[in-house]
PDB file of C-alpha atoms in Angstrom:
ATOM      1  CA  MET Q  17       4.392  23.233   2.499  1.00 86.00           C
ATOM      2  CA  LEU Q  18       0.457  23.074   2.211  1.00 93.00           C
ATOM      3  CA  THR Q  19      -2.126  22.592   4.869  1.00 93.00           C
ATOM      4  CA  LEU Q  20      -5.103  20.223   4.881  1.00 95.00           C
ATOM      5  CA  GLU Q  21      -8.162  20.748   7.132  1.00 96.00           C
ATOM      6  CA  PRO Q  22     -10.886  18.181   7.697  1.00 96.00           C
ATOM      7  CA  LEU Q  23     -12.288  16.815   4.625  1.00 96.00           C
ATOM      8  CA  THR Q  24     -10.341  18.790   1.926  1.00 97.00           C
ATOM      9  CA  ARG Q  25      -8.188  18.004  -0.700  1.00 97.00           C
ATOM     10  CA  ALA Q  26      -4.797  19.807  -2.442  1.00 97.00           C
ATOM     11  CA  ASP Q  27      -3.276  19.331  -5.384  1.00 96.00           C
ATOM     12  CA  VAL Q  28       0.632  19.313  -5.221  1.00 94.00           C
ATOM     13  CA  GLY Q  29       1.658  20.213  -8.694  1.00 93.00           C
ATOM     14  CA  THR Q  30       1.125  19.452 -12.109  1.00 96.00           C
ATOM     15  CA  ILE Q  31       3.903  18.586 -14.086  1.00 96.00           C
ATOM     16  CA  THR Q  32       3.278  19.143 -18.088  1.00 95.00           C
ATOM     17  CA  GLY Q  33       5.290  16.298 -19.878  1.00 84.00           C
ATOM     18  CA  PRO Q  34       6.702  14.193 -21.960  1.00 96.00           C
ATOM     19  CA  GLY Q  35       8.393  12.952 -18.921  1.00 97.00           C
ATOM     20  CA  TYR Q  36       8.749  10.939 -15.857  1.00 97.00           C
ATOM     21  CA  VAL Q  37       8.994  11.036 -11.858  1.00 97.00           C
ATOM     22  CA  ALA Q  38      11.762   9.335 -10.546  1.00 97.00           C
ATOM     23  CA  LYS Q  39      10.736  10.070  -6.927  1.00 97.00           C
ATOM     24  CA  LEU Q  40       7.731  11.064  -4.946  1.00 98.00           C
ATOM     25  CA  TRP Q  41       9.074  12.065  -0.830  1.00 98.00           C
ATOM     26  CA  LEU Q  42       6.601  13.734   1.501  1.00 97.00           C
ATOM     27  CA  THR Q  43       6.213  14.027   5.175  1.00 97.00           C
ATOM     28  CA  PHE Q  44       3.598  15.701   7.527  1.00 96.00           C
ATOM     29  CA  PRO Q  45       2.919  15.572  11.435  1.00 93.00           C
ATOM     30  CA  GLY Q  46       0.152  14.252  13.469  1.00 91.00           C
ATOM     31  CA  TRP Q  47       1.257  10.957  13.842  1.00 92.00           C
ATOM     32  CA  PHE Q  48       4.176  12.413  17.032  1.00 90.00           C
ATOM     33  CA  TRP Q  49       3.659  15.081  19.388  1.00 85.00           C
ATOM     34  CA  ALA Q  50       4.841  18.227  17.555  1.00 85.00           C
ATOM     35  CA  HIS Q  51       6.859  19.534  20.123  1.00 85.00           C
ATOM     36  CA  TRP Q  52       7.034  23.222  18.475  1.00 88.00           C
ATOM     37  CA  GLU Q  53       2.927  22.660  19.027  1.00 86.00           C
ATOM     38  CA  PRO Q  54       2.484  21.387  22.520  1.00 88.00           C
ATOM     39  CA  GLU Q  55      -1.264  21.340  22.248  1.00 87.00           C
ATOM     40  CA  ARG Q  56      -1.639  20.151  18.305  1.00 86.00           C
ATOM     41  CA  PRO Q  57      -3.454  16.689  18.498  1.00 88.00           C
ATOM     42  CA  VAL Q  58      -1.569  13.157  17.806  1.00 89.00           C
ATOM     43  CA  ASP Q  59      -3.380  10.413  16.219  1.00 91.00           C
ATOM     44  CA  GLN Q  60      -1.750   7.132  14.284  1.00 93.00           C
ATOM     45  CA  ARG Q  61      -4.748   7.122  11.614  1.00 94.00           C
ATOM     46  CA  VAL Q  62      -3.444  10.285  10.059  1.00 96.00           C
ATOM     47  CA  LEU Q  63      -1.541   7.454   8.166  1.00 97.00           C
ATOM     48  CA  LYS Q  64      -4.595   6.005   6.986  1.00 97.00           C
ATOM     49  CA  THR Q  65      -6.180   8.847   6.495  1.00 97.00           C
ATOM     50  CA  LEU Q  66      -4.489  11.123   4.167  1.00 98.00           C
ATOM     51  CA  ILE Q  67      -4.603   9.853   0.865  1.00 98.00           C
ATOM     52  CA  VAL Q  68      -2.223   9.994  -1.901  1.00 98.00           C
ATOM     53  CA  ASN Q  69      -3.823  10.515  -5.899  1.00 98.00           C
ATOM     54  CA  VAL Q  70      -1.303  10.427  -8.963  1.00 98.00           C
ATOM     55  CA  TYR Q  71      -3.051  11.027 -12.023  1.00 98.00           C
ATOM     56  CA  LEU Q  72      -1.612  10.491 -15.766  1.00 97.00           C
ATOM     57  CA  ASP Q  73      -2.158  12.494 -19.120  1.00 96.00           C
ATOM     58  CA  GLY Q  74      -5.346  14.081 -17.979  1.00 95.00           C
ATOM     59  CA  ALA Q  75      -7.184  11.524 -16.173  1.00 96.00           C
ATOM     60  CA  GLU Q  76     -10.046  12.345 -14.318  1.00 96.00           C
ATOM     61  CA  GLN Q  77      -9.881   9.444 -11.689  1.00 97.00           C
ATOM     62  CA  PRO Q  78      -6.392   8.663 -10.349  1.00 98.00           C
ATOM     63  CA  GLN Q  79      -3.597   5.326 -11.690  1.00 98.00           C
ATOM     64  CA  ILE Q  80      -2.084   5.586  -7.960  1.00 98.00           C
ATOM     65  CA  SER Q  81      -4.510   6.250  -5.131  1.00 98.00           C
ATOM     66  CA  ALA Q  82      -3.569   4.774  -1.730  1.00 98.00           C
ATOM     67  CA  PRO Q  83      -3.167   5.799   2.046  1.00 98.00           C
ATOM     68  CA  VAL Q  84      -0.112   7.310   2.579  1.00 98.00           C
ATOM     69  CA  GLY Q  85       0.587   4.364   5.227  1.00 97.00           C
ATOM     70  CA  ASP Q  86       0.097   1.678   2.746  1.00 98.00           C
ATOM     71  CA  LEU Q  87       1.543   2.861   0.375  1.00 98.00           C
ATOM     72  CA  PHE Q  88       4.852   3.843   1.479  1.00 98.00           C
ATOM     73  CA  GLY Q  89       5.230   0.412   3.174  1.00 97.00           C
ATOM     74  CA  ILE Q  90       3.184  -0.197   6.259  1.00 97.00           C
ATOM     75  CA  GLY Q  91      -0.631  -0.105   6.265  1.00 97.00           C
ATOM     76  CA  LEU Q  92      -1.145  -0.127  10.395  1.00 96.00           C
ATOM     77  CA  CYS Q  93      -1.726   3.333  11.188  1.00 94.00           C
ATOM     78  CA  ARG Q  94       2.108   2.972  12.964  1.00 93.00           C
ATOM     79  CA  MET Q  95       5.574   4.229  11.465  1.00 92.00           C
ATOM     80  CA  ALA Q  96       8.316   2.125  11.521  1.00 94.00           C
ATOM     81  CA  SER Q  97      11.848   3.102   9.681  1.00 95.00           C
ATOM     82  CA  PHE Q  98      12.694   0.858   6.692  1.00 97.00           C
ATOM     83  CA  ALA Q  99      14.409   1.903   3.616  1.00 97.00           C
ATOM     84  CA  ALA Q 100      13.727  -0.680   0.281  1.00 97.00           C
ATOM     85  CA  ASN Q 101      14.786   0.160  -2.517  1.00 97.00           C
ATOM     86  CA  ALA Q 102      10.858   0.773  -4.236  1.00 97.00           C
ATOM     87  CA  PHE Q 103       9.505   2.768  -1.354  1.00 98.00           C
ATOM     88  CA  GLY Q 104      10.272   3.268   2.552  1.00 98.00           C
ATOM     89  CA  MET Q 105       9.720   5.296   6.079  1.00 97.00           C
ATOM     90  CA  SER Q 106      13.250   6.943   6.669  1.00 95.00           C
ATOM     91  CA  SER Q 107      12.614   8.214  10.240  1.00 93.00           C
ATOM     92  CA  GLY Q 108       9.821  10.805   9.336  1.00 93.00           C
ATOM     93  CA  GLY Q 109      10.025  10.798   5.461  1.00 97.00           C
ATOM     94  CA  PHE Q 110       8.150   8.853   3.256  1.00 98.00           C
ATOM     95  CA  TYR Q 111       9.518   8.197  -0.331  1.00 98.00           C
ATOM     96  CA  LEU Q 112       8.564   6.415  -3.562  1.00 98.00           C
ATOM     97  CA  ASN Q 113      11.335   5.508  -5.946  1.00 97.00           C
ATOM     98  CA  LEU Q 114       9.091   3.515  -8.770  1.00 97.00           C
ATOM     99  CA  PRO Q 115       9.642   5.947 -12.013  1.00 96.00           C
ATOM    100  CA  MET Q 116       6.663   7.084 -12.854  1.00 97.00           C
ATOM    101  CA  PRO Q 117       5.916   7.893 -16.658  1.00 97.00           C
ATOM    102  CA  PHE Q 118       3.715  10.652 -18.335  1.00 97.00           C
ATOM    103  CA  ARG Q 119       3.014  11.682 -21.914  1.00 96.00           C
ATOM    104  CA  SER Q 120       0.978  15.185 -21.672  1.00 96.00           C
ATOM    105  CA  SER Q 121       0.897  15.719 -18.158  1.00 97.00           C
ATOM    106  CA  LEU Q 122       1.338  14.231 -14.171  1.00 97.00           C
ATOM    107  CA  ARG Q 123      -0.531  15.795 -11.383  1.00 98.00           C
ATOM    108  CA  ILE Q 124      -0.214  14.662  -7.878  1.00 98.00           C
ATOM    109  CA  GLU Q 125      -3.160  15.493  -4.960  1.00 98.00           C
ATOM    110  CA  VAL Q 126      -3.479  15.046  -1.112  1.00 98.00           C
ATOM    111  CA  ARG Q 127      -6.754  14.205   0.190  1.00 97.00           C
ATOM    112  CA  ASN Q 128      -7.478  14.590   3.924  1.00 97.00           C
ATOM    113  CA  VAL Q 129     -10.579  11.854   4.614  1.00 97.00           C
ATOM    114  CA  ASP Q 130     -10.452  12.687   8.523  1.00 96.00           C
ATOM    115  CA  PRO Q 131     -13.770  14.581   9.355  1.00 96.00           C
ATOM    116  CA  ASP Q 132     -11.820  16.216  12.492  1.00 94.00           C
ATOM    117  CA  PHE Q 133      -8.194  15.896  12.334  1.00 93.00           C
ATOM    118  CA  ALA Q 134      -6.151  18.429  10.375  1.00 93.00           C
ATOM    119  CA  THR Q 135      -2.306  18.319   9.055  1.00 93.00           C
ATOM    120  CA  ASP Q 136      -0.092  19.562   6.752  1.00 94.00           C
ATOM    121  CA  VAL Q 137       1.894  18.427   3.923  1.00 97.00           C
ATOM    122  CA  PHE Q 138       5.530  18.916   2.598  1.00 97.00           C
ATOM    123  CA  CYS Q 139       6.238  17.207  -0.538  1.00 96.00           C
ATOM    124  CA  ASN Q 140       8.942  17.058  -2.681  1.00 96.00           C
ATOM    125  CA  VAL Q 141       9.177  15.553  -6.695  1.00 97.00           C
ATOM    126  CA  LEU Q 142      12.454  14.704  -8.549  1.00 97.00           C
ATOM    127  CA  TYR Q 143      11.286  14.555 -11.885  1.00 97.00           C
ATOM    128  CA  GLN Q 144      12.744  14.874 -15.591  1.00 96.00           C
ATOM    129  CA  ARG Q 145      11.031  16.162 -19.116  1.00 96.00           C
ATOM    130  CA  VAL Q 146      12.222  14.053 -22.156  1.00 96.00           C
ATOM    131  CA  ASP Q 147      11.617  15.098 -25.656  1.00 94.00           C
ATOM    132  CA  GLU Q 148       9.309  12.053 -26.045  1.00 93.00           C
ATOM    133  CA  LEU Q 149       8.685   8.626 -24.819  1.00 93.00           C
ATOM    134  CA  PRO Q 150       8.949   5.473 -26.693  1.00 93.00           C
ATOM    135  CA  ASP Q 151       4.927   4.037 -27.670  1.00 91.00           C
ATOM    136  CA  ASP Q 152       5.736   1.009 -25.534  1.00 92.00           C
ATOM    137  CA  VAL Q 153       6.477   2.713 -22.044  1.00 95.00           C
ATOM    138  CA  PRO Q 154       4.321   1.906 -19.913  1.00 96.00           C
ATOM    139  CA  SER Q 155       1.935   3.545 -16.851  1.00 97.00           C
ATOM    140  CA  LEU Q 156       3.088   2.843 -13.431  1.00 98.00           C
ATOM    141  CA  HIS Q 157      -0.834   2.118 -11.478  1.00 98.00           C
ATOM    142  CA  GLY Q 158      -1.072   1.783  -7.189  1.00 98.00           C
ATOM    143  CA  PHE Q 159      -4.151  -0.653  -6.744  1.00 98.00           C
ATOM    144  CA  PHE Q 160      -5.268  -0.374  -3.091  1.00 98.00           C
ATOM    145  CA  HIS Q 161      -7.823  -2.698  -1.380  1.00 98.00           C
ATOM    146  CA  THR Q 162      -8.547  -3.782   2.375  1.00 98.00           C
ATOM    147  CA  GLY Q 163     -11.330  -4.878   4.337  1.00 96.00           C
ATOM    148  CA  ARG Q 164     -11.960  -7.519   7.153  1.00 96.00           C
ATOM    149  CA  GLN Q 165     -12.884 -10.985   7.198  1.00 94.00           C
ATOM    150  CA  SER Q 166     -14.176 -13.704   8.651  1.00 92.00           C
ATOM    151  CA  GLY Q 167     -10.903 -15.641   7.784  1.00 92.00           C
ATOM    152  CA  SER Q 168     -11.573 -18.630   5.414  1.00 92.00           C
ATOM    153  CA  GLU Q 169     -12.509 -16.445   2.119  1.00 94.00           C
ATOM    154  CA  PRO Q 170      -9.607 -15.182   0.021  1.00 95.00           C
ATOM    155  CA  LEU Q 171      -7.781 -12.462   0.609  1.00 97.00           C
ATOM    156  CA  LEU Q 172      -8.020 -10.032  -2.702  1.00 97.00           C
ATOM    157  CA  LEU Q 173      -4.981  -8.164  -3.586  1.00 97.00           C
ATOM    158  CA  ALA Q 174      -5.704  -7.027  -7.363  1.00 97.00           C
ATOM    159  CA  GLU Q 175      -8.227  -7.884 -10.264  1.00 96.00           C
ATOM    160  CA  LEU Q 176      -7.867  -5.556 -13.497  1.00 95.00           C
ATOM    161  CA  THR Q 177      -8.227  -6.403 -17.191  1.00 95.00           C
ATOM    162  CA  GLY Q 178      -5.561  -5.376 -19.630  1.00 94.00           C
ATOM    163  CA  SER Q 179      -2.114  -5.789 -20.100  1.00 97.00           C
ATOM    164  CA  GLY Q 180       1.097  -5.011 -18.178  1.00 97.00           C
ATOM    165  CA  ARG Q 181       3.093  -6.880 -15.687  1.00 97.00           C
ATOM    166  CA  TYR Q 182       2.296  -7.152 -11.748  1.00 98.00           C
ATOM    167  CA  LEU Q 183       5.409  -5.282 -10.122  1.00 98.00           C
ATOM    168  CA  GLY Q 184       4.867  -6.450  -6.401  1.00 98.00           C
ATOM    169  CA  CYS Q 185       2.964  -5.079  -3.384  1.00 98.00           C
ATOM    170  CA  THR Q 186       2.681  -3.720   0.080  1.00 98.00           C
ATOM    171  CA  LEU Q 187       0.497  -5.580   2.536  1.00 98.00           C
ATOM    172  CA  SER Q 188      -0.885  -5.604   6.466  1.00 98.00           C
ATOM    173  CA  CYS Q 189      -2.579  -7.694   8.441  1.00 98.00           C
ATOM    174  CA  GLN Q 190      -3.976  -7.573  12.227  1.00 98.00           C
ATOM    175  CA  GLY Q 191      -5.811 -10.542  13.754  1.00 97.00           C
ATOM    176  CA  GLU Q 192      -9.148  -9.526  16.103  1.00 97.00           C
ATOM    177  CA  ARG Q 193      -7.699 -11.993  18.238  1.00 96.00           C
ATOM    178  CA  PRO Q 194      -4.219 -10.914  20.647  1.00 94.00           C
ATOM    179  CA  ASN Q 195      -1.476 -13.278  19.262  1.00 96.00           C
ATOM    180  CA  TYR Q 196      -3.052 -15.008  16.339  1.00 97.00           C
ATOM    181  CA  LEU Q 197      -1.214 -14.873  12.999  1.00 97.00           C
ATOM    182  CA  SER Q 198      -2.490 -17.925  11.292  1.00 97.00           C
ATOM    183  CA  TYR Q 199      -3.650 -15.654   8.719  1.00 97.00           C
ATOM    184  CA  LEU Q 200      -0.363 -16.301   7.479  1.00 97.00           C
ATOM    185  CA  GLU Q 201      -1.588 -19.770   6.175  1.00 96.00           C
ATOM    186  CA  ALA Q 202      -2.843 -18.436   2.327  1.00 96.00           C
ATOM    187  CA  PRO Q 203      -0.439 -19.190  -0.185  1.00 97.00           C
ATOM    188  CA  GLU Q 204      -0.974 -16.451  -3.201  1.00 97.00           C
ATOM    189  CA  HIS Q 205      -3.439 -17.970  -6.370  1.00 97.00           C
ATOM    190  CA  VAL Q 206      -2.373 -15.751  -9.619  1.00 97.00           C
ATOM    191  CA  PHE Q 207      -5.096 -16.097 -12.258  1.00 97.00           C
ATOM    192  CA  ILE Q 208      -3.812 -14.726 -16.214  1.00 96.00           C
ATOM    193  CA  ASP Q 209      -5.751 -14.584 -19.128  1.00 95.00           C
ATOM    194  CA  ASP Q 210      -7.860 -16.871 -20.136  1.00 88.00           C
ATOM    195  CA  ASN Q 211      -7.628 -19.479 -17.369  1.00 80.00           C
ATOM    196  CA  TRP Q 212      -9.952 -17.525 -14.805  1.00 83.00           C
ATOM    197  CA  THR Q 213     -10.973 -20.756 -13.018  1.00 86.00           C
ATOM    198  CA  ALA Q 214      -7.674 -22.731 -12.183  1.00 91.00           C
ATOM    199  CA  PRO Q 215      -4.632 -20.325 -11.168  1.00 94.00           C
ATOM    200  CA  GLN Q 216      -1.263 -20.370 -12.741  1.00 94.00           C
ATOM    201  CA  ILE Q 217       0.620 -19.677  -9.859  1.00 96.00           C
ATOM    202  CA  VAL Q 218       0.253 -21.193  -6.476  1.00 96.00           C
ATOM    203  CA  GLY Q 219       2.332 -20.905  -3.436  1.00 96.00           C
ATOM    204  CA  THR Q 220       3.161 -22.707  -0.464  1.00 96.00           C
ATOM    205  CA  GLY Q 221       2.460 -19.650   2.106  1.00 96.00           C
ATOM    206  CA  LEU Q 222       1.429 -16.190   2.487  1.00 97.00           C
ATOM    207  CA  GLU Q 223       5.413 -15.508   4.814  1.00 97.00           C
ATOM    208  CA  ASP Q 224       6.403 -17.845   2.111  1.00 97.00           C
ATOM    209  CA  TYR Q 225       5.511 -15.231  -0.918  1.00 98.00           C
ATOM    210  CA  PHE Q 226       7.201 -12.387   1.456  1.00 98.00           C
ATOM    211  CA  LEU Q 227      10.117 -14.958   1.315  1.00 97.00           C
ATOM    212  CA  GLY Q 228      10.004 -15.280   4.973  1.00 97.00           C
ATOM    213  CA  GLY Q 229       9.023 -18.908   6.670  1.00 96.00           C
ATOM    214  CA  TRP Q 230       7.375 -19.998  10.006  1.00 97.00           C
ATOM    215  CA  TYR Q 231       5.255 -16.942  10.538  1.00 97.00           C
ATOM    216  CA  PHE Q 232       8.713 -14.900  10.311  1.00 97.00           C
ATOM    217  CA  ARG Q 233      10.111 -17.004  12.907  1.00 96.00           C
ATOM    218  CA  GLU Q 234      13.062 -14.810  14.112  1.00 96.00           C
ATOM    219  CA  GLY Q 235      11.037 -11.406  13.611  1.00 96.00           C
ATOM    220  CA  PRO Q 236      11.477  -8.253  11.627  1.00 97.00           C
ATOM    221  CA  PHE Q 237      13.861  -7.996   8.404  1.00 96.00           C
ATOM    222  CA  ILE Q 238      14.495  -5.281   6.524  1.00 97.00           C
ATOM    223  CA  GLY Q 239      16.221  -6.208   2.666  1.00 97.00           C
ATOM    224  CA  PRO Q 240      15.825  -4.151  -0.744  1.00 97.00           C
ATOM    225  CA  SER Q 241      13.112  -5.763  -2.006  1.00 97.00           C
ATOM    226  CA  HIS Q 242      10.736  -7.528   0.537  1.00 98.00           C
ATOM    227  CA  GLY Q 243      10.770  -7.343   3.610  1.00 98.00           C
ATOM    228  CA  VAL Q 244       8.875  -7.426   7.061  1.00 98.00           C
ATOM    229  CA  PRO Q 245       9.209  -4.292   8.883  1.00 97.00           C
ATOM    230  CA  VAL Q 246       6.615  -4.413  11.214  1.00 97.00           C
ATOM    231  CA  LYS Q 247       5.737  -7.896  13.222  1.00 97.00           C
ATOM    232  CA  ASP Q 248       3.881  -7.623  16.472  1.00 96.00           C
ATOM    233  CA  THR Q 249       2.566 -11.072  17.746  1.00 96.00           C
ATOM    234  CA  LEU Q 250       0.790  -9.928  20.845  1.00 94.00           C
ATOM    235  CA  ASP Q 251      -1.070  -7.506  18.288  1.00 95.00           C
ATOM    236  CA  SER Q 252      -1.117 -10.075  16.014  1.00 97.00           C
ATOM    237  CA  SER Q 253       0.116  -7.207  13.126  1.00 97.00           C
ATOM    238  CA  VAL Q 254       2.347  -7.880  10.485  1.00 98.00           C
ATOM    239  CA  ALA Q 255       3.289  -5.195   7.788  1.00 98.00           C
ATOM    240  CA  MET Q 256       5.129  -7.120   4.289  1.00 98.00           C
ATOM    241  CA  TYR Q 257       6.484  -5.683   1.033  1.00 98.00           C
ATOM    242  CA  ARG Q 258       7.740  -7.758  -1.885  1.00 98.00           C
ATOM    243  CA  MET Q 259       8.571  -6.182  -4.928  1.00 98.00           C
ATOM    244  CA  HIS Q 260       9.518  -8.194  -8.352  1.00 97.00           C
ATOM    245  CA  ASP Q 261      12.288  -7.317 -10.659  1.00 91.00           C
ATOM    246  CA  LEU Q 262      13.242 -10.245 -13.394  1.00 91.00           C
ATOM    247  CA  ASP Q 263      10.426 -12.184 -11.944  1.00 94.00           C
ATOM    248  CA  ALA Q 264       8.093  -9.589 -12.397  1.00 95.00           C
ATOM    249  CA  ILE Q 265       4.236 -11.640 -13.323  1.00 97.00           C
ATOM    250  CA  ARG Q 266       2.913 -10.046 -16.931  1.00 97.00           C
ATOM    251  CA  PHE Q 267      -0.127 -11.235 -18.231  1.00 97.00           C
ATOM    252  CA  ASP Q 268      -2.088  -9.659 -21.609  1.00 96.00           C
ATOM    253  CA  ARG Q 269      -5.684  -9.535 -20.985  1.00 95.00           C
ATOM    254  CA  ARG Q 270      -6.627 -10.211 -17.422  1.00 95.00           C
ATOM    255  CA  PHE Q 271      -5.220 -10.455 -13.568  1.00 97.00           C
ATOM    256  CA  ARG Q 272      -5.733 -11.610 -10.487  1.00 97.00           C
ATOM    257  CA  MET Q 273      -4.455 -12.273  -7.367  1.00 98.00           C
ATOM    258  CA  THR Q 274      -5.717 -13.662  -4.196  1.00 97.00           C
ATOM    259  CA  PHE Q 275      -4.321 -15.027  -1.072  1.00 98.00           C
ATOM    260  CA  GLU Q 276      -6.296 -18.324  -0.025  1.00 96.00           C
ATOM    261  CA  SER Q 277      -6.094 -20.491   3.049  1.00 96.00           C
ATOM    262  CA  PRO Q 278      -6.323 -24.208   2.535  1.00 95.00           C
ATOM    263  CA  TRP Q 279      -7.339 -24.609   6.446  1.00 95.00           C
ATOM    264  CA  ASP Q 280     -10.943 -25.687   7.740  1.00 94.00           C
ATOM    265  CA  ALA Q 281     -13.162 -22.207   8.408  1.00 93.00           C
ATOM    266  CA  ASP Q 282     -12.975 -23.544  11.774  1.00 92.00           C
ATOM    267  CA  ARG Q 283      -9.374 -23.218  12.542  1.00 94.00           C
ATOM    268  CA  LEU Q 284      -9.285 -19.862  11.529  1.00 96.00           C
ATOM    269  CA  ALA Q 285     -10.013 -16.466  13.073  1.00 97.00           C
ATOM    270  CA  PRO Q 286     -11.218 -12.972  11.522  1.00 97.00           C
ATOM    271  CA  PHE Q 287      -8.476 -10.559  10.251  1.00 98.00           C
ATOM    272  CA  ALA Q 288      -8.379  -7.085   8.784  1.00 98.00           C
ATOM    273  CA  HIS Q 289      -6.112  -6.459   6.083  1.00 98.00           C
ATOM    274  CA  SER Q 290      -5.224  -3.593   3.669  1.00 98.00           C
ATOM    275  CA  SER Q 291      -2.605  -3.690   0.765  1.00 98.00           C
ATOM    276  CA  VAL Q 292      -1.299  -1.407  -2.340  1.00 98.00           C
ATOM    277  CA  ALA Q 293      -0.809  -3.954  -5.335  1.00 98.00           C
ATOM    278  CA  PHE Q 294       1.954  -2.021  -8.282  1.00 98.00           C
ATOM    279  CA  PHE Q 295       1.815  -2.386 -11.865  1.00 98.00           C
ATOM    280  CA  PHE Q 296       3.181  -1.240 -15.090  1.00 98.00           C
ATOM    281  CA  LEU Q 297       0.465  -0.988 -17.653  1.00 97.00           C
ATOM    282  CA  ASP Q 298       0.030  -0.706 -21.508  1.00 95.00           C
ATOM    283  CA  HIS Q 299      -2.481   2.785 -21.064  1.00 91.00           C
ATOM    284  CA  PRO Q 300      -3.159   4.181 -17.762  1.00 93.00           C
ATOM    285  CA  GLN Q 301      -6.276   2.679 -15.926  1.00 95.00           C
ATOM    286  CA  ALA Q 302      -8.779   4.153 -12.644  1.00 97.00           C
ATOM    287  CA  ALA Q 303      -7.522   2.666  -9.381  1.00 97.00           C
ATOM    288  CA  PRO Q 304     -10.063   1.387  -7.679  1.00 97.00           C
ATOM    289  CA  SER Q 305     -11.806   4.130  -5.566  1.00 96.00           C
ATOM    290  CA  ILE Q 306     -10.913   4.316  -1.741  1.00 97.00           C
ATOM    291  CA  PRO Q 307     -13.843   3.440   0.459  1.00 97.00           C
ATOM    292  CA  LEU Q 308     -15.389   4.863   3.412  1.00 95.00           C
ATOM    293  CA  LEU Q 309     -13.782   5.966   6.534  1.00 95.00           C
ATOM    294  CA  ASP Q 310     -15.141   3.063   8.282  1.00 93.00           C
ATOM    295  CA  GLU Q 311     -14.018   0.535   6.560  1.00 94.00           C
ATOM    296  CA  LEU Q 312     -10.369   2.303   5.887  1.00 96.00           C
ATOM    297  CA  LEU Q 313     -10.174   2.473   9.482  1.00 95.00           C
ATOM    298  CA  CYS Q 314     -10.537  -1.525   9.421  1.00 95.00           C
ATOM    299  CA  TRP Q 315      -7.924  -2.243  12.315  1.00 96.00           C
ATOM    300  CA  TYR Q 316      -8.901  -3.972  15.643  1.00 96.00           C
ATOM    301  CA  ARG Q 317      -6.118  -1.685  17.423  1.00 93.00           C
ATOM    302  CA  THR Q 318      -3.975   1.059  17.075  1.00 87.00           C
ATOM    303  CA  VAL Q 319      -0.994   2.833  18.748  1.00 73.00           C
ATOM    304  CA  ASP Q 320      -0.207   6.164  19.541  1.00 62.00           C
ATOM    305  CA  SER Q 321       4.057   7.338  18.603  1.00 54.00           C
ATOM    306  CA  ASP Q 322       4.663   5.969  22.192  1.00 50.00           C
ATOM    307  CA  HIS Q 323       2.637   2.716  21.528  1.00 46.00           C
ATOM    308  CA  GLN Q 324       0.146   3.085  24.131  1.00 47.00           C
ATOM    309  CA  SER Q 325      -4.061   1.611  22.857  1.00 45.00           C
ATOM    310  CA  ILE Q 326      -5.928   4.124  21.572  1.00 44.00           C
ATOM    311  CA  PRO Q 327      -9.361   2.996  22.441  1.00 42.00           C
TER     312      PRO Q 327
END
């Protein structure tokens, strides 16, 4: 266990290689009432302001960098229990099962970007050392994006150069206006390698990409590789995930994926979003930088652990 004071960071640990991490598990208080410290503040936004960074093979910048909520499946500054194959939130615990190969070292860091709020972090890392890794073993990456938009511009999930395969993502969205889900009218557009003007893959709707339909008409559902752990229509909030297996998208030189609505701008309304896109890449690359606090806390509304509105 380690304590993170406001605006501090600390290493969970460094592993020397070669080897791979098989499971990352952690938990922390602050998003719920701690009965053993009844006067301790409660703020669901710790799910956004606690950052996990993973550094491969001595890199100065992390290859995985994301808030805990987004990394483990729900970026809405709220908790909902679900268990998928790759990641999940197990009634207070957070886990990531995607393998993280490393050749010389792997370092895990946690960072608290809140200027006022402290928290404790408990972490367990299951790893295996090996004699050597084959030359073609790729590196796991997790790229975070977030922001607010008017509703009509493309939602960028990820853009990068290099060779590898796209594994899937977590994506959370919230409309500025209550009872608004029309941001789901935005099919995926995937651009691969040399053709940067016309997408090679175009879907039929944002909820369709996550293998649902009709704005997830029947509400939340949990599957091993895709699901919707949160759908709150009145709050205009949806948290989604989808991981690819045999349908992983491979690329040799570059990759770009957006969600783009075909509707006219006057039919759309502002919304906020945050996501983590997962990749296996042929060599370690720096993840996008975590934005400043105001942009990081992009949601129009958050709720506490008792589902009461926080101004």
